Structures are given as structure tokens and as C-alpha cells.
Amino acid sequence: MADKPVKSQEERQADLAPETHNDEQDDHLSQTQEVADEAMEPSERSPTESEKDDNSSGLMNDSTQDTVDRMRDMESSGRIDMGAYRGEPNHDDNVDKYGKAHKPDGLRGDGT
């Protein structure tokens, strides 16, 4: 019994019709390892990190917190600032959860 060298996927498909080959899978031997290595290395910047321009208009003081500042605060603390939703209607399916004072109508949580 002779040992035959194992051919790669590219070598096995070389004689097949071109439409049977998926170019996106050419790196099938290293793709998983590359993605795992990238995930293990912390990135230099956060994906939600942004840069704020200097306030040259003079309309607002630089100390005024804007949306970008609030987003940065939420990202760094890991908490969602629910004050961002203040004054918005509650479209929660479980309206009974918050008591009578917070119900938008007289219906029960199941809509009856």
C-alpha cells in the first residue's frame, strides 16, 4: 500500500468547472486562526470611539455635554443612560411592570 500525498482543496478542484470554486474560501486553512488571533489582541481604539472637533462657533461652552460625550460616558461605564429616553413614549409590551402611573392607557399588559 503506497502512501499518496494528500492534495489541498485547490489542487483537488483544479480540473473542475470554474463555477464550482468559491474564491472566498481560498484561505480556508488560515481564516479561523487569523480571526481568533485578531479577537485575542485588544485593538488600539474602540469601534465607537470618535473625535470631537473644537467648538469654534462660540454658540455653546465647551463644557456642554453633547450626544458624543454621552455615548463615550455610556461606553466607558458599561451602563446605558436611560435619561436619554426621558419624555419618550413607553412602547414596552409589559406596561403593567411599571405600575398604574406609567400606563399609557387603561389596558392590561396583554392588550385586553
mmCIF file of N, CA and C in Angstrom:
data_model
loop_
_atom_site.group_PDB
_atom_site.id
_atom_site.type_symbol
_atom_site.label_atom_id
_atom_site.label_comp_id
_atom_site.label_asym_id
_atom_site.label_seq_id
_atom_site.Cartn_x
_atom_site.Cartn_y
_atom_site.Cartn_z
ATOM 1 N N MET A 1 0.838 -1.165 0.000
ATOM 2 C CA MET A 1 0.000 0.000 0.000
ATOM 3 C C MET A 1 0.889 1.236 0.000
ATOM 4 N N ALA A 2 0.726 2.040 -1.010
ATOM 5 C CA ALA A 2 1.553 3.238 -1.159
ATOM 6 C C ALA A 2 0.829 4.433 -0.562
ATOM 7 N N ASP A 3 1.587 5.235 0.147
ATOM 8 C CA ASP A 3 1.006 6.455 0.717
ATOM 9 C C ASP A 3 0.992 7.540 -0.336
ATOM 10 N N LYS A 4 -0.205 8.039 -0.613
ATOM 11 C CA LYS A 4 -0.336 9.132 -1.572
ATOM 12 C C LYS A 4 -0.332 10.447 -0.805
ATOM 13 N N PRO A 5 0.345 11.444 -1.311
ATOM 14 C CA PRO A 5 0.288 12.743 -0.629
ATOM 15 C C PRO A 5 -1.131 13.317 -0.719
ATOM 16 N N VAL A 6 -1.559 13.915 0.347
ATOM 17 C CA VAL A 6 -2.894 14.496 0.395
ATOM 18 C C VAL A 6 -2.867 15.818 -0.362
ATOM 19 N N LYS A 7 -3.806 15.951 -1.299
ATOM 20 C CA LYS A 7 -3.884 17.180 -2.088
ATOM 21 C C LYS A 7 -4.721 18.220 -1.351
ATOM 22 N N SER A 8 -4.383 19.455 -1.579
ATOM 23 C CA SER A 8 -5.169 20.534 -0.987
ATOM 24 C C SER A 8 -6.488 20.652 -1.743
ATOM 25 N N GLN A 9 -7.402 21.402 -1.175
ATOM 26 C CA GLN A 9 -8.701 21.605 -1.814
ATOM 27 C C GLN A 9 -8.524 22.256 -3.185
ATOM 28 N N GLU A 10 -7.598 23.208 -3.283
ATOM 29 C CA GLU A 10 -7.367 23.883 -4.559
ATOM 30 C C GLU A 10 -6.869 22.902 -5.625
ATOM 31 N N GLU A 11 -5.983 21.993 -5.221
ATOM 32 C CA GLU A 11 -5.464 21.003 -6.170
ATOM 33 C C GLU A 11 -6.553 20.023 -6.598
ATOM 34 N N ARG A 12 -7.412 19.625 -5.660
ATOM 35 C CA ARG A 12 -8.485 18.691 -5.997
ATOM 36 C C ARG A 12 -9.493 19.307 -6.949
ATOM 37 N N GLN A 13 -9.727 20.624 -6.858
ATOM 38 C CA GLN A 13 -10.733 21.272 -7.686
ATOM 39 C C GLN A 13 -10.158 21.893 -8.954
ATOM 40 N N ALA A 14 -8.877 21.718 -9.195
ATOM 41 C CA ALA A 14 -8.240 22.361 -10.346
ATOM 42 C C ALA A 14 -8.839 21.903 -11.671
ATOM 43 N N ASP A 15 -9.259 20.644 -11.766
ATOM 44 C CA ASP A 15 -9.790 20.121 -13.023
ATOM 45 C C ASP A 15 -11.309 20.276 -13.136
ATOM 46 N N LEU A 16 -11.954 20.844 -12.136
ATOM 47 C CA LEU A 16 -13.404 21.009 -12.168
ATOM 48 C C LEU A 16 -13.783 22.323 -12.842
ATOM 49 N N ALA A 17 -15.055 22.463 -13.124
ATOM 50 C CA ALA A 17 -15.554 23.692 -13.742
ATOM 51 C C ALA A 17 -15.305 24.873 -12.803
ATOM 52 N N PRO A 18 -15.007 26.058 -13.355
ATOM 53 C CA PRO A 18 -14.671 27.209 -12.509
ATOM 54 C C PRO A 18 -15.794 27.635 -11.567
ATOM 55 N N GLU A 19 -17.050 27.412 -11.954
ATOM 56 C CA GLU A 19 -18.140 27.843 -11.082
ATOM 57 C C GLU A 19 -18.275 26.989 -9.824
ATOM 58 N N THR A 20 -17.575 25.871 -9.746
ATOM 59 C CA THR A 20 -17.612 25.056 -8.533
ATOM 60 C C THR A 20 -16.633 25.564 -7.484
ATOM 61 N N HIS A 21 -15.795 26.515 -7.860
ATOM 62 C CA HIS A 21 -14.793 27.048 -6.937
ATOM 63 C C HIS A 21 -15.277 28.365 -6.336
ATOM 64 N N ASN A 22 -15.206 28.477 -5.038
ATOM 65 C CA ASN A 22 -15.600 29.696 -4.339
ATOM 66 C C ASN A 22 -14.327 30.426 -3.912
ATOM 67 N N ASP A 23 -14.045 31.571 -4.526
ATOM 68 C CA ASP A 23 -12.827 32.327 -4.234
ATOM 69 C C ASP A 23 -12.739 32.759 -2.775
ATOM 70 N N GLU A 24 -13.870 32.965 -2.141
ATOM 71 C CA GLU A 24 -13.863 33.419 -0.758
ATOM 72 C C GLU A 24 -13.329 32.356 0.191
ATOM 73 N N GLN A 25 -13.237 31.116 -0.256
ATOM 74 C CA GLN A 25 -12.770 30.037 0.601
ATOM 75 C C GLN A 25 -11.329 29.642 0.318
ATOM 76 N N ASP A 26 -10.606 30.425 -0.457
ATOM 77 C CA ASP A 26 -9.221 30.088 -0.772
ATOM 78 C C ASP A 26 -8.332 30.042 0.461
ATOM 79 N N ASP A 27 -8.619 30.854 1.429
ATOM 80 C CA ASP A 27 -7.792 30.882 2.630
ATOM 81 C C ASP A 27 -8.381 30.020 3.750
ATOM 82 N N HIS A 28 -9.035 28.935 3.383
ATOM 83 C CA HIS A 28 -9.733 28.104 4.363
ATOM 84 C C HIS A 28 -8.811 27.513 5.422
ATOM 85 N N LEU A 29 -7.521 27.381 5.130
ATOM 86 C CA LEU A 29 -6.611 26.791 6.103
ATOM 87 C C LEU A 29 -6.212 27.781 7.195
ATOM 88 N N SER A 30 -6.287 29.071 6.921
ATOM 89 C CA SER A 30 -5.811 30.041 7.909
ATOM 90 C C SER A 30 -6.880 31.006 8.398
ATOM 91 N N GLN A 31 -8.040 31.001 7.802
ATOM 92 C CA GLN A 31 -9.037 32.009 8.135
ATOM 93 C C GLN A 31 -9.447 31.966 9.607
ATOM 94 N N THR A 32 -9.749 30.823 10.129
ATOM 95 C CA THR A 32 -10.196 30.713 11.512
ATOM 96 C C THR A 32 -9.119 31.173 12.477
ATOM 97 N N GLN A 33 -7.894 30.779 12.228
ATOM 98 C CA GLN A 33 -6.803 31.165 13.113
ATOM 99 C C GLN A 33 -6.571 32.676 13.081
ATOM 100 N N GLU A 34 -6.679 33.276 11.907
ATOM 101 C CA GLU A 34 -6.475 34.721 11.803
ATOM 102 C C GLU A 34 -7.550 35.479 12.564
ATOM 103 N N VAL A 35 -8.785 35.062 12.418
ATOM 104 C CA VAL A 35 -9.880 35.725 13.126
ATOM 105 C C VAL A 35 -9.711 35.557 14.633
ATOM 106 N N ALA A 36 -9.329 34.367 15.075
ATOM 107 C CA ALA A 36 -9.138 34.127 16.504
ATOM 108 C C ALA A 36 -7.992 34.969 17.050
ATOM 109 N N ASP A 37 -6.893 35.071 16.302
ATOM 110 C CA ASP A 37 -5.762 35.893 16.742
ATOM 111 C C ASP A 37 -6.153 37.360 16.857
ATOM 112 N N GLU A 38 -6.908 37.860 15.884
ATOM 113 C CA GLU A 38 -7.346 39.255 15.934
ATOM 114 C C GLU A 38 -8.265 39.501 17.128
ATOM 115 N N ALA A 39 -9.111 38.524 17.440
ATOM 116 C CA ALA A 39 -10.035 38.687 18.557
ATOM 117 C C ALA A 39 -9.301 38.686 19.893
ATOM 118 N N MET A 40 -8.188 37.970 19.968
ATOM 119 C CA MET A 40 -7.429 37.896 21.212
ATOM 120 C C MET A 40 -6.607 39.152 21.469
ATOM 121 N N GLU A 41 -6.273 39.898 20.427
ATOM 122 C CA GLU A 41 -5.467 41.105 20.584
ATOM 123 C C GLU A 41 -6.390 42.305 20.775
ATOM 124 N N PRO A 42 -6.188 43.047 21.842
ATOM 125 C CA PRO A 42 -7.024 44.240 22.011
ATOM 126 C C PRO A 42 -6.697 45.272 20.934
ATOM 127 N N SER A 43 -7.722 45.879 20.416
ATOM 128 C CA SER A 43 -7.494 46.878 19.378
ATOM 129 C C SER A 43 -7.003 48.166 20.017
ATOM 130 N N GLU A 44 -6.366 48.979 19.223
ATOM 131 C CA GLU A 44 -5.836 50.237 19.727
ATOM 132 C C GLU A 44 -6.960 51.199 20.080
ATOM 133 N N ARG A 45 -8.025 51.168 19.298
ATOM 134 C CA ARG A 45 -9.136 52.089 19.511
ATOM 135 C C ARG A 45 -10.432 51.308 19.629
ATOM 136 N N SER A 46 -11.351 51.884 20.336
ATOM 137 C CA SER A 46 -12.676 51.301 20.455
ATOM 138 C C SER A 46 -13.432 51.539 19.152
ATOM 139 N N PRO A 47 -14.299 50.620 18.730
ATOM 140 C CA PRO A 47 -15.042 50.832 17.487
ATOM 141 C C PRO A 47 -16.007 52.010 17.560
ATOM 142 N N THR A 48 -16.400 52.412 18.760
ATOM 143 C CA THR A 48 -17.312 53.549 18.881
ATOM 144 C C THR A 48 -16.594 54.839 19.255
ATOM 145 N N GLU A 49 -15.274 54.777 19.336
ATOM 146 C CA GLU A 49 -14.511 55.972 19.692
ATOM 147 C C GLU A 49 -14.554 56.976 18.544
ATOM 148 N N SER A 50 -14.718 58.222 18.882
ATOM 149 C CA SER A 50 -14.752 59.253 17.856
ATOM 150 C C SER A 50 -13.972 60.458 18.340
ATOM 151 N N GLU A 51 -13.732 61.365 17.430
ATOM 152 C CA GLU A 51 -13.010 62.581 17.776
ATOM 153 C C GLU A 51 -13.965 63.755 17.709
ATOM 154 N N LYS A 52 -13.857 64.621 18.680
ATOM 155 C CA LYS A 52 -14.733 65.777 18.752
ATOM 156 C C LYS A 52 -13.942 67.010 18.322
ATOM 157 N N ASP A 53 -14.486 67.758 17.383
ATOM 158 C CA ASP A 53 -13.830 68.974 16.923
ATOM 159 C C ASP A 53 -13.924 70.057 17.985
ATOM 160 N N ASP A 54 -12.984 70.992 17.913
ATOM 161 C CA ASP A 54 -13.038 72.143 18.809
ATOM 162 C C ASP A 54 -14.272 72.974 18.492
ATOM 163 N N ASN A 55 -14.855 73.555 19.523
ATOM 164 C CA ASN A 55 -16.048 74.376 19.349
ATOM 165 C C ASN A 55 -15.604 75.792 18.992
ATOM 166 N N SER A 56 -15.492 76.069 17.716
ATOM 167 C CA SER A 56 -15.028 77.386 17.289
ATOM 168 C C SER A 56 -16.175 78.353 17.035
ATOM 169 N N SER A 57 -17.416 77.871 17.085
ATOM 170 C CA SER A 57 -18.553 78.744 16.793
ATOM 171 C C SER A 57 -18.862 79.695 17.937
ATOM 172 N N GLY A 58 -18.540 79.292 19.151
ATOM 173 C CA GLY A 58 -18.827 80.131 20.299
ATOM 174 C C GLY A 58 -20.278 80.079 20.734
ATOM 175 N N LEU A 59 -21.098 79.250 20.090
ATOM 176 C CA LEU A 59 -22.510 79.165 20.457
ATOM 177 C C LEU A 59 -22.716 78.470 21.789
ATOM 178 N N MET A 60 -21.897 77.467 22.062
ATOM 179 C CA MET A 60 -22.028 76.737 23.315
ATOM 180 C C MET A 60 -20.669 76.669 23.987
ATOM 181 N N ASN A 61 -20.706 76.614 25.276
ATOM 182 C CA ASN A 61 -19.489 76.444 26.039
ATOM 183 C C ASN A 61 -18.962 75.029 25.791
ATOM 184 N N ASP A 62 -17.658 74.840 25.785
ATOM 185 C CA ASP A 62 -17.079 73.520 25.544
ATOM 186 C C ASP A 62 -17.481 72.515 26.611
ATOM 187 N N SER A 63 -17.932 72.983 27.764
ATOM 188 C CA SER A 63 -18.303 72.066 28.833
ATOM 189 C C SER A 63 -19.693 71.467 28.630
ATOM 190 N N THR A 64 -20.439 71.932 27.633
ATOM 191 C CA THR A 64 -21.771 71.399 27.378
ATOM 192 C C THR A 64 -21.658 69.967 26.874
ATOM 193 N N GLN A 65 -22.364 69.057 27.540
ATOM 194 C CA GLN A 65 -22.307 67.656 27.139
ATOM 195 C C GLN A 65 -23.222 67.443 25.943
ATOM 196 N N ASP A 66 -22.689 66.863 24.882
ATOM 197 C CA ASP A 66 -23.499 66.582 23.707
ATOM 198 C C ASP A 66 -23.668 65.074 23.557
ATOM 199 N N THR A 67 -24.265 64.671 22.463
ATOM 200 C CA THR A 67 -24.555 63.251 22.239
ATOM 201 C C THR A 67 -23.289 62.407 22.234
ATOM 202 N N VAL A 68 -22.236 62.916 21.612
ATOM 203 C CA VAL A 68 -20.977 62.159 21.554
ATOM 204 C C VAL A 68 -20.423 61.957 22.961
ATOM 205 N N ASP A 69 -20.470 62.999 23.780
ATOM 206 C CA ASP A 69 -19.993 62.867 25.157
ATOM 207 C C ASP A 69 -20.807 61.835 25.929
ATOM 208 N N ARG A 70 -22.119 61.843 25.743
ATOM 209 C CA ARG A 70 -22.974 60.872 26.440
ATOM 210 C C ARG A 70 -22.667 59.456 25.973
ATOM 211 N N MET A 71 -22.426 59.290 24.674
ATOM 212 C CA MET A 71 -22.083 57.965 24.157
ATOM 213 C C MET A 71 -20.769 57.484 24.760
ATOM 214 N N ARG A 72 -19.783 58.363 24.841
ATOM 215 C CA ARG A 72 -18.494 57.993 25.432
ATOM 216 C C ARG A 72 -18.660 57.605 26.898
ATOM 217 N N ASP A 73 -19.466 58.376 27.623
ATOM 218 C CA ASP A 73 -19.706 58.057 29.030
ATOM 219 C C ASP A 73 -20.343 56.677 29.182
ATOM 220 N N MET A 74 -21.342 56.387 28.345
ATOM 221 C CA MET A 74 -22.017 55.088 28.428
ATOM 222 C C MET A 74 -21.059 53.960 28.073
ATOM 223 N N GLU A 75 -20.215 54.175 27.069
ATOM 224 C CA GLU A 75 -19.278 53.132 26.663
ATOM 225 C C GLU A 75 -18.252 52.863 27.752
ATOM 226 N N SER A 76 -17.696 53.915 28.331
ATOM 227 C CA SER A 76 -16.653 53.721 29.334
ATOM 228 C C SER A 76 -17.205 53.127 30.626
ATOM 229 N N SER A 77 -18.448 53.464 30.981
ATOM 230 C CA SER A 77 -19.022 52.947 32.221
ATOM 231 C C SER A 77 -19.681 51.583 32.037
ATOM 232 N N GLY A 78 -20.062 51.256 30.802
ATOM 233 C CA GLY A 78 -20.756 49.998 30.560
ATOM 234 C C GLY A 78 -22.227 50.051 30.918
ATOM 235 N N ARG A 79 -22.741 51.233 31.227
ATOM 236 C CA ARG A 79 -24.148 51.397 31.591
ATOM 237 C C ARG A 79 -24.857 52.230 30.536
ATOM 238 N N ILE A 80 -26.138 51.931 30.318
ATOM 239 C CA ILE A 80 -26.948 52.706 29.378
ATOM 240 C C ILE A 80 -27.621 53.827 30.154
ATOM 241 N N ASP A 81 -27.491 55.040 29.669
ATOM 242 C CA ASP A 81 -28.104 56.207 30.300
ATOM 243 C C ASP A 81 -29.568 56.256 29.884
ATOM 244 N N MET A 82 -30.441 55.791 30.770
ATOM 245 C CA MET A 82 -31.862 55.750 30.442
ATOM 246 C C MET A 82 -32.465 57.147 30.380
ATOM 247 N N GLY A 83 -31.764 58.165 30.877
ATOM 248 C CA GLY A 83 -32.227 59.536 30.774
ATOM 249 C C GLY A 83 -32.327 59.992 29.329
ATOM 250 N N ALA A 84 -31.649 59.294 28.449
ATOM 251 C CA ALA A 84 -31.714 59.634 27.031
ATOM 252 C C ALA A 84 -33.113 59.397 26.477
ATOM 253 N N TYR A 85 -33.895 58.578 27.162
ATOM 254 C CA TYR A 85 -35.245 58.256 26.699
ATOM 255 C C TYR A 85 -36.316 59.057 27.436
ATOM 256 N N ARG A 86 -35.907 59.995 28.294
ATOM 257 C CA ARG A 86 -36.858 60.775 29.084
ATOM 258 C C ARG A 86 -37.812 61.530 28.157
ATOM 259 N N GLY A 87 -39.102 61.433 28.425
ATOM 260 C CA GLY A 87 -40.105 62.121 27.624
ATOM 261 C C GLY A 87 -40.595 61.325 26.427
ATOM 262 N N GLU A 88 -39.991 60.186 26.152
ATOM 263 C CA GLU A 88 -40.412 59.350 25.030
ATOM 264 C C GLU A 88 -41.514 58.403 25.490
ATOM 265 N N PRO A 89 -42.421 58.010 24.594
ATOM 266 C CA PRO A 89 -43.476 57.069 24.984
ATOM 267 C C PRO A 89 -42.895 55.690 25.289
ATOM 268 N N ASN A 90 -43.522 55.002 26.208
ATOM 269 C CA ASN A 90 -43.095 53.667 26.589
ATOM 270 C C ASN A 90 -43.817 52.659 25.704
ATOM 271 N N HIS A 91 -43.089 52.022 24.821
ATOM 272 C CA HIS A 91 -43.683 51.022 23.930
ATOM 273 C C HIS A 91 -43.389 49.606 24.419
ATOM 274 N N ASP A 92 -43.141 49.470 25.692
ATOM 275 C CA ASP A 92 -42.852 48.172 26.272
ATOM 276 C C ASP A 92 -44.113 47.312 26.244
ATOM 277 N N ASP A 93 -43.961 46.046 25.905
ATOM 278 C CA ASP A 93 -45.107 45.139 25.877
ATOM 279 C C ASP A 93 -45.648 44.865 27.278
ATOM 280 N N ASN A 94 -44.809 45.006 28.276
ATOM 281 C CA ASN A 94 -45.217 44.712 29.641
ATOM 282 C C ASN A 94 -45.467 46.021 30.383
ATOM 283 N N VAL A 95 -46.546 46.720 30.029
ATOM 284 C CA VAL A 95 -46.820 48.027 30.632
ATOM 285 C C VAL A 95 -47.216 47.919 32.096
ATOM 286 N N ASP A 96 -47.693 46.758 32.540
ATOM 287 C CA ASP A 96 -48.060 46.580 33.945
ATOM 288 C C ASP A 96 -46.829 46.588 34.850
ATOM 289 N N LYS A 97 -45.684 46.364 34.288
ATOM 290 C CA LYS A 97 -44.450 46.256 35.051
ATOM 291 C C LYS A 97 -44.144 47.531 35.836
ATOM 292 N N TYR A 98 -44.522 48.685 35.306
ATOM 293 C CA TYR A 98 -44.133 49.956 35.907
ATOM 294 C C TYR A 98 -45.238 50.605 36.739
ATOM 295 N N GLY A 99 -46.351 49.946 36.943
ATOM 296 C CA GLY A 99 -47.420 50.470 37.783
ATOM 297 C C GLY A 99 -48.392 51.356 37.027
ATOM 298 N N LYS A 100 -49.493 51.718 37.721
ATOM 299 C CA LYS A 100 -50.571 52.483 37.086
ATOM 300 C C LYS A 100 -50.120 53.847 36.589
ATOM 301 N N ALA A 101 -49.260 54.497 37.311
ATOM 302 C CA ALA A 101 -48.841 55.856 36.935
ATOM 303 C C ALA A 101 -48.113 55.881 35.592
ATOM 304 N N HIS A 102 -47.549 54.771 35.190
ATOM 305 C CA HIS A 102 -46.770 54.726 33.954
ATOM 306 C C HIS A 102 -47.496 54.050 32.801
ATOM 307 N N LYS A 103 -48.775 53.701 32.995
ATOM 308 C CA LYS A 103 -49.517 53.030 31.926
ATOM 309 C C LYS A 103 -49.986 54.058 30.902
ATOM 310 N N PRO A 104 -49.759 53.820 29.618
ATOM 311 C CA PRO A 104 -50.180 54.775 28.596
ATOM 312 C C PRO A 104 -51.688 54.766 28.357
ATOM 313 N N ASP A 105 -52.360 53.673 28.753
ATOM 314 C CA ASP A 105 -53.807 53.575 28.568
ATOM 315 C C ASP A 105 -54.365 52.668 29.665
ATOM 316 N N GLY A 106 -55.650 52.410 29.639
ATOM 317 C CA GLY A 106 -56.268 51.596 30.676
ATOM 318 C C GLY A 106 -56.194 50.107 30.416
ATOM 319 N N LEU A 107 -55.493 49.698 29.384
ATOM 320 C CA LEU A 107 -55.439 48.282 29.035
ATOM 321 C C LEU A 107 -54.458 47.527 29.918
ATOM 322 N N ARG A 108 -54.701 46.221 30.060
ATOM 323 C CA ARG A 108 -53.759 45.367 30.768
ATOM 324 C C ARG A 108 -52.572 45.085 29.860
ATOM 325 N N GLY A 109 -51.564 44.496 30.409
ATOM 326 C CA GLY A 109 -50.357 44.208 29.642
ATOM 327 C C GLY A 109 -50.589 43.285 28.467
ATOM 328 N N ASP A 110 -51.659 42.470 28.526
ATOM 329 C CA ASP A 110 -51.929 41.559 27.414
ATOM 330 C C ASP A 110 -52.787 42.208 26.335
ATOM 331 N N GLY A 111 -53.142 43.503 26.492
ATOM 332 C CA GLY A 111 -53.887 44.224 25.471
ATOM 333 C C GLY A 111 -55.388 44.136 25.585
ATOM 334 N N THR A 112 -55.905 43.431 26.598
ATOM 335 C CA THR A 112 -57.359 43.308 26.744
ATOM 336 C C THR A 112 -57.933 44.385 27.629
#
